[in-house]
C-alpha atoms as an extended CHARMM CRD file, in Angstrom:
* protein
*
        94  EXT
         1         1  MET       CA            235.1300000000      227.9830000000        4.5920000000  PROA      1               0.0000000000
         2         2  GLU       CA            233.1970000000      228.3030000000        7.8450000000  PROA      2               0.0000000000
         3         3  ASP       CA            229.9330000000      227.2380000000        6.1440000000  PROA      3               0.0000000000
         4         4  ARG       CA            231.6260000000      224.1430000000        4.7270000000  PROA      4               0.0000000000
         5         5  ASP       CA            232.9810000000      223.2250000000        8.1760000000  PROA      5               0.0000000000
         6         6  ARG       CA            229.5320000000      223.6920000000        9.7370000000  PROA      6               0.0000000000
         7         7  GLU       CA            227.9080000000      221.5420000000        7.0640000000  PROA      7               0.0000000000
         8         8  ASN       CA            230.4970000000      218.7950000000        7.5210000000  PROA      8               0.0000000000
         9         9  ARG       CA            229.9510000000      218.8240000000       11.2840000000  PROA      9               0.0000000000
        10        10  ILE       CA            226.1810000000      218.6330000000       10.7690000000  PROA      10              0.0000000000
        11        11  ARG       CA            226.6100000000      215.7500000000        8.3230000000  PROA      11              0.0000000000
        12        12  GLU       CA            228.8050000000      213.8450000000       10.7820000000  PROA      12              0.0000000000
        13        13  ARG       CA            226.4000000000      214.4850000000       13.6840000000  PROA      13              0.0000000000
        14        14  ALA       CA            223.3790000000      213.4130000000       11.6070000000  PROA      14              0.0000000000
        15        15  HSD       CA            225.2210000000      210.1920000000       10.7730000000  PROA      15              0.0000000000
        16        16  GLN       CA            225.9520000000      209.6060000000       14.4770000000  PROA      16              0.0000000000
        17        17  ILE       CA            222.2800000000      210.1460000000       15.3110000000  PROA      17              0.0000000000
        18        18  TRP       CA            221.2890000000      207.7470000000       12.5280000000  PROA      18              0.0000000000
        19        19  GLU       CA            223.6870000000      205.0880000000       13.8350000000  PROA      19              0.0000000000
        20        20  ARG       CA            222.5620000000      205.6110000000       17.4500000000  PROA      20              0.0000000000
        21        21  GLU       CA            218.9460000000      205.0400000000       16.3790000000  PROA      21              0.0000000000
        22        22  GLY       CA            219.7800000000      201.7570000000       14.6740000000  PROA      22              0.0000000000
        23        23  GLY       CA            220.4130000000      202.9190000000       11.1080000000  PROA      23              0.0000000000
        24        24  SER       CA            216.7810000000      202.8110000000       10.0210000000  PROA      24              0.0000000000
        25        25  GLU       CA            215.8490000000      204.5100000000        6.7670000000  PROA      25              0.0000000000
        26        26  GLY       CA            213.3540000000      207.3270000000        6.3400000000  PROA      26              0.0000000000
        27        27  ASN       CA            214.4290000000      209.7670000000        9.0560000000  PROA      27              0.0000000000
        28        28  GLN       CA            217.1200000000      211.7000000000        7.1990000000  PROA      28              0.0000000000
        29        29  GLU       CA            215.3720000000      215.0690000000        7.5060000000  PROA      29              0.0000000000
        30        30  ARG       CA            214.7290000000      214.6670000000       11.2200000000  PROA      30              0.0000000000
        31        31  HSD       CA            218.3390000000      213.5870000000       11.8200000000  PROA      31              0.0000000000
        32        32  TRP       CA            219.6440000000      216.5440000000        9.7970000000  PROA      32              0.0000000000
        33        33  GLU       CA            217.4040000000      219.0110000000       11.6760000000  PROA      33              0.0000000000
        34        34  GLN       CA            218.4200000000      217.6050000000       15.0620000000  PROA      34              0.0000000000
        35        35  ALA       CA            222.0980000000      217.7030000000       14.1000000000  PROA      35              0.0000000000
        36        36  THR       CA            221.7160000000      221.2930000000       12.8890000000  PROA      36              0.0000000000
        37        37  ARG       CA            220.1690000000      222.3710000000       16.1960000000  PROA      37              0.0000000000
        38        38  GLU       CA            222.8910000000      220.6410000000       18.1960000000  PROA      38              0.0000000000
        39        39  ILE       CA            225.7820000000      222.0430000000       16.1440000000  PROA      39              0.0000000000
        40        40  ASP       CA            224.3300000000      225.5610000000       16.1330000000  PROA      40              0.0000000000
        41        41  ALA       CA            223.8340000000      225.4050000000       19.9170000000  PROA      41              0.0000000000
        42        42  GLU       CA            227.4300000000      224.2380000000       20.3730000000  PROA      42              0.0000000000
        43        43  ASN       CA            228.6730000000      227.0480000000       18.1300000000  PROA      43              0.0000000000
        44        44  ALA       CA            226.6610000000      229.6270000000       20.0900000000  PROA      44              0.0000000000
        45        45  ALA       CA            228.0420000000      228.3150000000       23.3810000000  PROA      45              0.0000000000
        46        46  ALA       CA            231.5880000000      228.4370000000       22.0270000000  PROA      46              0.0000000000
        47        47  GLU       CA            231.0300000000      232.0650000000       21.0080000000  PROA      47              0.0000000000
        48        48  GLY       CA            230.1140000000      232.9640000000       24.5850000000  PROA      48              0.0000000000
        49        49  ASP       CA            226.3170000000      233.0140000000       24.3840000000  PROA      49              0.0000000000
        50        50  ASP       CA            225.2880000000      231.7360000000       27.8070000000  PROA      50              0.0000000000
        51        51  GLY       CA            221.6280000000      231.2120000000       26.9310000000  PROA      51              0.0000000000
        52        52  LYS       CA            220.3800000000      233.9090000000       29.3100000000  PROA      52              0.0000000000
        53        53  THR       CA            218.9530000000      235.9770000000       26.4770000000  PROA      53              0.0000000000
        54        54  GLY       CA            217.0270000000      233.0580000000       25.0510000000  PROA      54              0.0000000000
        55        55  SER       CA            218.6370000000      233.4940000000       21.6650000000  PROA      55              0.0000000000
        56        56  THR       CA            219.9170000000      229.9240000000       21.4680000000  PROA      56              0.0000000000
        57        57  GLY       CA            216.8470000000      228.1060000000       22.6940000000  PROA      57              0.0000000000
        58        58  LEU       CA            218.9620000000      226.3720000000       25.3390000000  PROA      58              0.0000000000
        59        59  ALA       CA            217.6160000000      225.8190000000       28.8350000000  PROA      59              0.0000000000
        60        60  ASN       CA            218.4980000000      228.4060000000       31.4480000000  PROA      60              0.0000000000
        61        61  GLY       CA            218.6310000000      226.0480000000       34.4270000000  PROA      61              0.0000000000
        62        62  LEU       CA            214.8780000000      225.7810000000       34.9480000000  PROA      62              0.0000000000
        63        63  GLN       CA            212.5120000000      223.0950000000       33.8940000000  PROA      63              0.0000000000
        64        64  ARG       CA            208.9000000000      223.6280000000       32.9670000000  PROA      64              0.0000000000
        65        65  GLY       CA            206.8090000000      224.8210000000       35.8870000000  PROA      65              0.0000000000
        66        66  GLY       CA            209.6200000000      226.7360000000       37.5700000000  PROA      66              0.0000000000
        67        67  THR       CA            211.2980000000      223.7070000000       39.0870000000  PROA      67              0.0000000000
        68        68  SER       CA            215.0290000000      223.2530000000       39.2350000000  PROA      68              0.0000000000
        69        69  PRO       CA            216.6040000000      220.1560000000       37.6470000000  PROA      69              0.0000000000
        70        70  GLY       CA            217.0690000000      218.7570000000       41.1760000000  PROA      70              0.0000000000
        71        71  GLY       CA            213.3110000000      218.6710000000       41.6390000000  PROA      71              0.0000000000
        72        72  GLY       CA            212.6530000000      221.4310000000       44.1780000000  PROA      72              0.0000000000
        73        73  PRO       CA            211.3340000000      224.9180000000       43.6250000000  PROA      73              0.0000000000
        74        74  ALA       CA            213.6410000000      227.1410000000       41.6400000000  PROA      74              0.0000000000
        75        75  PRO       CA            215.3120000000      230.0430000000       43.3950000000  PROA      75              0.0000000000
        76        76  GLY       CA            212.7920000000      232.8370000000       43.7640000000  PROA      76              0.0000000000
        77        77  VAL       CA            209.7890000000      230.5260000000       43.4330000000  PROA      77              0.0000000000
        78        78  ASP       CA            207.8120000000      230.2960000000       46.6790000000  PROA      78              0.0000000000
        79        79  SER       CA            206.0650000000      227.0120000000       46.0840000000  PROA      79              0.0000000000
        80        80  MET       CA            205.2580000000      224.4330000000       43.4650000000  PROA      80              0.0000000000
        81        81  ALA       CA            201.7780000000      223.9190000000       44.8890000000  PROA      81              0.0000000000
        82        82  GLU       CA            198.6360000000      225.4760000000       43.4920000000  PROA      82              0.0000000000
        83        83  PRO       CA            197.6710000000      228.6170000000       45.4020000000  PROA      83              0.0000000000
        84        84  ARG       CA            195.0380000000      228.0040000000       48.0100000000  PROA      84              0.0000000000
        85        85  LYS       CA            191.7220000000      229.7350000000       47.6530000000  PROA      85              0.0000000000
        86        86  SER       CA            190.2040000000      231.1150000000       50.7760000000  PROA      86              0.0000000000
        87        87  GLY       CA            186.5410000000      231.6780000000       51.4740000000  PROA      87              0.0000000000
        88        88  ARG       CA            183.4620000000      229.5860000000       51.6900000000  PROA      88              0.0000000000
        89        89  GLY       CA            183.0400000000      226.5430000000       49.5310000000  PROA      89              0.0000000000
        90        90  GLY       CA            186.5470000000      226.5580000000       48.0470000000  PROA      90              0.0000000000
        91        91  PRO       CA            189.4960000000      224.3080000000       48.7430000000  PROA      91              0.0000000000
        92        92  GLY       CA            191.6590000000      225.1100000000       51.7270000000  PROA      92              0.0000000000
        93        93  PRO       CA            190.7500000000      226.2650000000       55.2070000000  PROA      93              0.0000000000
        94        94  ASN       CA            187.4690000000      228.1740000000       55.6790000000  PROA      94              0.0000000000
């Protein structure tokens, strides 16, 4: 029965996505795939998977480039800037 419940939830979510996007035709597969990802992620979270292992594909609090969602460097990241090169002819102080 669990598979039937999951499929019904996916169907309902895909319909919500379709409605939210204006009800245009031709995107059924994309809506179904998006709904499947969302429902599976919700199920994993409900089962206690916190995303730290990467098994759900959910974000772990960091955005690309090691920045936190607030915009600053993430904890443990020294700087967002490119490392300076020292020596003659390169950027940075000589």
